[in-house]
PDB file of C-alpha atoms and ligand atoms in Angstrom:
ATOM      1  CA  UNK A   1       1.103 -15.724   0.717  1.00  0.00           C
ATOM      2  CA  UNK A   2      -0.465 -14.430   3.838  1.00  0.00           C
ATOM      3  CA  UNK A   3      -2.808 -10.801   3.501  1.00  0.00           C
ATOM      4  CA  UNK A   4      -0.879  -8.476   5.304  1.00  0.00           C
ATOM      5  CA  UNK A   5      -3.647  -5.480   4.395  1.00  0.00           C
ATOM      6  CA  UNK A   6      -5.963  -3.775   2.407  1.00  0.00           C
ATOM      7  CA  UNK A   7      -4.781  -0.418   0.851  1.00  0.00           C
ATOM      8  CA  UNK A   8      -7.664   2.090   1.123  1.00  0.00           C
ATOM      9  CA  UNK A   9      -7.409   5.533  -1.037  1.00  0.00           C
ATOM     10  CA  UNK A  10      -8.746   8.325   0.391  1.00  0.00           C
ATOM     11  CA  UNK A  11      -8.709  12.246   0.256  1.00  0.00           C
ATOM     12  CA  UNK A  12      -8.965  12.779   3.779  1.00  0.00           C
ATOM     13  CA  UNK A  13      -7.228  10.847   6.408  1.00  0.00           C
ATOM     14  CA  UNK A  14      -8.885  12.336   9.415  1.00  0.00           C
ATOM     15  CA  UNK A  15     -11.991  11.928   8.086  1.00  0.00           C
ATOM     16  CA  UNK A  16     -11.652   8.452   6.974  1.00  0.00           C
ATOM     17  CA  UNK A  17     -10.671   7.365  10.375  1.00  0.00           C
ATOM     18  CA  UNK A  18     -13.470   8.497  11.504  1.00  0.00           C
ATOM     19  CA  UNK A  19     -15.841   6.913   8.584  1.00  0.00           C
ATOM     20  CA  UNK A  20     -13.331   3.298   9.651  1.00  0.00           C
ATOM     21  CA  UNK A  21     -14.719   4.019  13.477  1.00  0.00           C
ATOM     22  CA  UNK A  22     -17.756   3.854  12.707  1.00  0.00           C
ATOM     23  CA  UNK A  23     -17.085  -0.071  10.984  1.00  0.00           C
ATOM     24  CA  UNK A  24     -15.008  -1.229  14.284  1.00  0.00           C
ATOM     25  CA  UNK A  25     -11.546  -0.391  12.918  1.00  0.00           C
ATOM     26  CA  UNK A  26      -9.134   1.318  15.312  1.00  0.00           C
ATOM     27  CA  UNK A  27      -6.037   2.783  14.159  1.00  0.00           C
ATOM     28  CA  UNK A  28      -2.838   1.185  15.409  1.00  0.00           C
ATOM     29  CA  UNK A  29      -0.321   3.978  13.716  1.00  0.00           C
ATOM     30  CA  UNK A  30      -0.202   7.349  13.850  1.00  0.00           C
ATOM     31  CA  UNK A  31      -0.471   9.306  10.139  1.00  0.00           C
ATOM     32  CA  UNK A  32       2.790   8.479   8.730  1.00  0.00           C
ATOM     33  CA  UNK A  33       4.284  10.462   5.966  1.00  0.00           C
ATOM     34  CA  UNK A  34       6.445   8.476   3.274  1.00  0.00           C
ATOM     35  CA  UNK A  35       7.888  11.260   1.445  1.00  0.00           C
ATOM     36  CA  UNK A  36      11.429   9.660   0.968  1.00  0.00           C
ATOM     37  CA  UNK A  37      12.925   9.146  -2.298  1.00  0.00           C
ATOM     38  CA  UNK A  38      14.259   5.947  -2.363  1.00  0.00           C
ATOM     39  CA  UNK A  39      17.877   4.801  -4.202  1.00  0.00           C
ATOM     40  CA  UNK A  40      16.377   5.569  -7.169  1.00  0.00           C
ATOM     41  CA  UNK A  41      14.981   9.013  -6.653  1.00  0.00           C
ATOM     42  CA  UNK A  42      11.181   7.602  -6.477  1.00  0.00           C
ATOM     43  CA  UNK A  43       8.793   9.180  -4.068  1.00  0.00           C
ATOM     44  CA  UNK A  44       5.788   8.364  -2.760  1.00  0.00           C
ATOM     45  CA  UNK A  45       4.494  11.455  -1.797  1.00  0.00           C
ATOM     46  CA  UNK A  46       1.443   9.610   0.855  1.00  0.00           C
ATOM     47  CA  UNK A  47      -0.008   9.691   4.032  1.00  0.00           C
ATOM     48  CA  UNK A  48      -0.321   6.287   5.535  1.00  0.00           C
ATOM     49  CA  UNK A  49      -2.349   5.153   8.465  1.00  0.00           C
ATOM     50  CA  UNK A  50      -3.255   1.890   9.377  1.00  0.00           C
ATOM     51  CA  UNK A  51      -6.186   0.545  10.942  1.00  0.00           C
ATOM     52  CA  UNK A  52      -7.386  -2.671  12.457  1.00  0.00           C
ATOM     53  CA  UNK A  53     -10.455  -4.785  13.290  1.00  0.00           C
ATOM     54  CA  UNK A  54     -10.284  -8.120  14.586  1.00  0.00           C
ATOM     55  CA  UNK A  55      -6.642  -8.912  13.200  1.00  0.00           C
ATOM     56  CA  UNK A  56      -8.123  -7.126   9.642  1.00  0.00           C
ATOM     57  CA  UNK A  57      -6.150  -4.464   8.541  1.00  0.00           C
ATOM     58  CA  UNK A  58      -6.753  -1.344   6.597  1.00  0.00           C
ATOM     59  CA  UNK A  59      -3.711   0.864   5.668  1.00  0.00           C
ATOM     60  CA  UNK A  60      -5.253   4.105   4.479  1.00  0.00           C
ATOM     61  CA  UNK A  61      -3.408   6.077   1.731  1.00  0.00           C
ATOM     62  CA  UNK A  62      -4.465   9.887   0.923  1.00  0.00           C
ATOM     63  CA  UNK A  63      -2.215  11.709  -2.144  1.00  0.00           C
ATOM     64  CA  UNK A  64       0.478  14.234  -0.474  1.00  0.00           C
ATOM     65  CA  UNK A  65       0.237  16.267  -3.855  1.00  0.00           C
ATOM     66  CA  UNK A  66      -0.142  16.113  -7.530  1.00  0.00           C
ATOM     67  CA  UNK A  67       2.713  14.833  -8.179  1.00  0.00           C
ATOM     68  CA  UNK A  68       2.034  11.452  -5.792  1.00  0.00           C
ATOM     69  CA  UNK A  69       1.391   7.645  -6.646  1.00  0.00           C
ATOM     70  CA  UNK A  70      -2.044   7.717  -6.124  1.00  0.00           C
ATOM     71  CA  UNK A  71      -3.121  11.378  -7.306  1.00  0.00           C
ATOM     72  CA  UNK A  72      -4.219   9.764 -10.870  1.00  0.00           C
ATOM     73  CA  UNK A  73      -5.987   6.826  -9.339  1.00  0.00           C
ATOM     74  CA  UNK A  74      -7.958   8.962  -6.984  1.00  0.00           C
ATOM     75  CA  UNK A  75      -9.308  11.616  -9.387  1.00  0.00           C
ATOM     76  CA  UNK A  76     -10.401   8.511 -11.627  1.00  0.00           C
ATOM     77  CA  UNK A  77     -11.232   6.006  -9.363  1.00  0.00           C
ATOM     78  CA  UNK A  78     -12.617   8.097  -6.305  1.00  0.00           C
ATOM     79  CA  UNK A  79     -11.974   6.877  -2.772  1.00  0.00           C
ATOM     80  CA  UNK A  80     -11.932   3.020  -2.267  1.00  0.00           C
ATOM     81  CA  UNK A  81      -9.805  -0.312  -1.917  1.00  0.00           C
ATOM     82  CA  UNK A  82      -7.271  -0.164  -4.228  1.00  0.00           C
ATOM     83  CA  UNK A  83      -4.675  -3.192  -3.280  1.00  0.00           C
ATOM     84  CA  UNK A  84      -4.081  -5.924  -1.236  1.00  0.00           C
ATOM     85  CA  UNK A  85      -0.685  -6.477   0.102  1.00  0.00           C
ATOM     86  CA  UNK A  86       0.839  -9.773   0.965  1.00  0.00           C
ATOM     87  CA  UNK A  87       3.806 -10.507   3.185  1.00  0.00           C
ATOM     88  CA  UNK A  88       6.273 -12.914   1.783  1.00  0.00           C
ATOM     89  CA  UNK A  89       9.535 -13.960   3.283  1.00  0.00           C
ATOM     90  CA  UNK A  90      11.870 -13.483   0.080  1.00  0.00           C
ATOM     91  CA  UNK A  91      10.661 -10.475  -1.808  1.00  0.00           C
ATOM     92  CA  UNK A  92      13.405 -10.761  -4.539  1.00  0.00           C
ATOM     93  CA  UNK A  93      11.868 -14.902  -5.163  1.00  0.00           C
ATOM     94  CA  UNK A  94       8.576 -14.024  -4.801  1.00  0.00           C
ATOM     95  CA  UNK A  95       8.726 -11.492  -7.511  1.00  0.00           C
ATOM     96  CA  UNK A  96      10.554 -13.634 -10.026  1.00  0.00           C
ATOM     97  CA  UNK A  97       7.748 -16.216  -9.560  1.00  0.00           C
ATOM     98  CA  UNK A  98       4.881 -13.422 -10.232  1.00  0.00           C
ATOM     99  CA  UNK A  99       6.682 -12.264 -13.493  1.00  0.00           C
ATOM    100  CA  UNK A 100       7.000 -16.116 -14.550  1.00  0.00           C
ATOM    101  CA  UNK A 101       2.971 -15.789 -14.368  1.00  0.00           C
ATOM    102  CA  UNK A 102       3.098 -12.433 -16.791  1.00  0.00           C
ATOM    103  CA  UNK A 103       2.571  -9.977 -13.678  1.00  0.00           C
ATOM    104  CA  UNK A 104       4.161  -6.644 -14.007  1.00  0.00           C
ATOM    105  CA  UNK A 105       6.240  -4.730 -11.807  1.00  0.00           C
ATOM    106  CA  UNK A 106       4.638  -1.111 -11.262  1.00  0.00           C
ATOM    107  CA  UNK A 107       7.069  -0.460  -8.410  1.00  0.00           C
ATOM    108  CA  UNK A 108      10.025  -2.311  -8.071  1.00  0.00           C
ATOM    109  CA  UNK A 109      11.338  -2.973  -4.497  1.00  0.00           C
ATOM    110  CA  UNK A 110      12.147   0.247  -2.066  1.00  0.00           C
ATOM    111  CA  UNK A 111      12.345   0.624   1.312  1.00  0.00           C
ATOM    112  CA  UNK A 112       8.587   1.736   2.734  1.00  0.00           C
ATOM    113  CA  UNK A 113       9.000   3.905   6.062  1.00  0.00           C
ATOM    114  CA  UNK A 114       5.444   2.281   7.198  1.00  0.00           C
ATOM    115  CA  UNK A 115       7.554  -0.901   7.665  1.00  0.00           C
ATOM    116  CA  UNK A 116      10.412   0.421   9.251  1.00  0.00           C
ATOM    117  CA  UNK A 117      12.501   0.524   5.826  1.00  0.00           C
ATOM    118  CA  UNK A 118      11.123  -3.268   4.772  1.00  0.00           C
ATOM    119  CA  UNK A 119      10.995  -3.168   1.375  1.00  0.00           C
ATOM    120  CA  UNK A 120       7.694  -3.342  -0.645  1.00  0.00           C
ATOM    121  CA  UNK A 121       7.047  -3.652  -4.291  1.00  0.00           C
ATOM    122  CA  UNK A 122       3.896  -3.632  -6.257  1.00  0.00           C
ATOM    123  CA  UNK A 123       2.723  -5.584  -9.156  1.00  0.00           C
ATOM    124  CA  UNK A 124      -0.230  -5.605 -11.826  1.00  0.00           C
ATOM    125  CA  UNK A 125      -1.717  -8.131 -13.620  1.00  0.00           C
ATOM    126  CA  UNK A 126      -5.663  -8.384 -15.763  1.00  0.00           C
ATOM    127  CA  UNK A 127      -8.057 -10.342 -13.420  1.00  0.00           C
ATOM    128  CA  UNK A 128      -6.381  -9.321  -9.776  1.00  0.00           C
ATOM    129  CA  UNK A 129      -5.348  -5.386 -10.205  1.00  0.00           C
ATOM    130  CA  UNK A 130      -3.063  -4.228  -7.992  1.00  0.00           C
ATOM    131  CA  UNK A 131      -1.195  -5.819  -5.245  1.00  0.00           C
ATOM    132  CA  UNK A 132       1.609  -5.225  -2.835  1.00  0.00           C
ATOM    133  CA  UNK A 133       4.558  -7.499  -1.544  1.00  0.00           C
ATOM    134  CA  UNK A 134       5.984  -6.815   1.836  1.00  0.00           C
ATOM    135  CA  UNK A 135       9.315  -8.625   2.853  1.00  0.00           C
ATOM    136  CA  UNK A 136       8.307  -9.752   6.505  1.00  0.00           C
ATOM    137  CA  UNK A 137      10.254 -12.909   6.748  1.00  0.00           C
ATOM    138  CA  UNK A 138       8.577 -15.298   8.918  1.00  0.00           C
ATOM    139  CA  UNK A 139       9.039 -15.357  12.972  1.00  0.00           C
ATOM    140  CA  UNK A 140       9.575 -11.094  12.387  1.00  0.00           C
ATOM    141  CA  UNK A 141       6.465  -8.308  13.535  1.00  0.00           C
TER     142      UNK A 141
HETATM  143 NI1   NI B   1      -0.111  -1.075   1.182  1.00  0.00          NI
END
């Protein structure tokens, strides 16, 4: 599985672009708001920006509300890395293989509007934390 990028928390996305200038990271999106329920009524609620510096890329995530993903995490865990996503060509495959190896789903597949509706899906497990599957299937952007 190839890194695709590093989710970043953090409260304030204007401000953290401007922290991620300062480290050589340019952003290559605009703020994106994912505030879409998805077929099963779950919603986000973040702003999304991502960021790049010499083909490494930073997605930054900031909490649209209290009632978003990564309110929680953010009080607790203050601003920081918080996942890594990985692009895999068969989402569905891949994450029958993870939950073979005793990961656990904390998001089950949906559509993410930061990858034009690919879907994404995140997973847990002790020893890794968090981490994200994207569905690029290979030759795509
Ligand atoms: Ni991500």
């Amino acid at each position: 599985m190839k890194v695709d990028h590093i989710g970043y928390l953090v409260k304030d996305m204007d401000r953290a672009a401007e922290a991620f200038a300062e480290l050589g990271f340019v952003p290559v999106t605009d703020v994106i708001r994912d505030d879409v329920p998805d077929s099963a009524g779950n919603v986000r609620n973040v702003l999304l920006r991502f960021l790049e510096n010499a083909g490494t890329v930073v997605e930054l995530v900031a909490p649209l509300g209290e009632d978003s993903d990564v309110f929680n995490r953010l009080q607790t865990c203050g601003e920081g890395p918080y996942h890594i996503c990985y692009a895999v060509d068969d989402l569905a495959a891949s994450m029958e293989a993870m939950r073979a190896k005793k990961w656990r789903v904390l998001r089950r597949p949906s559509p993410a509007v930061a990858f034009g509706g690919a879907p994404v899906a995140f997973l847990v497990k002790k020893g890794a934390g968090i981490v994200e599957l994207v569905e690029k299937p290979a030759g795509t952007a």
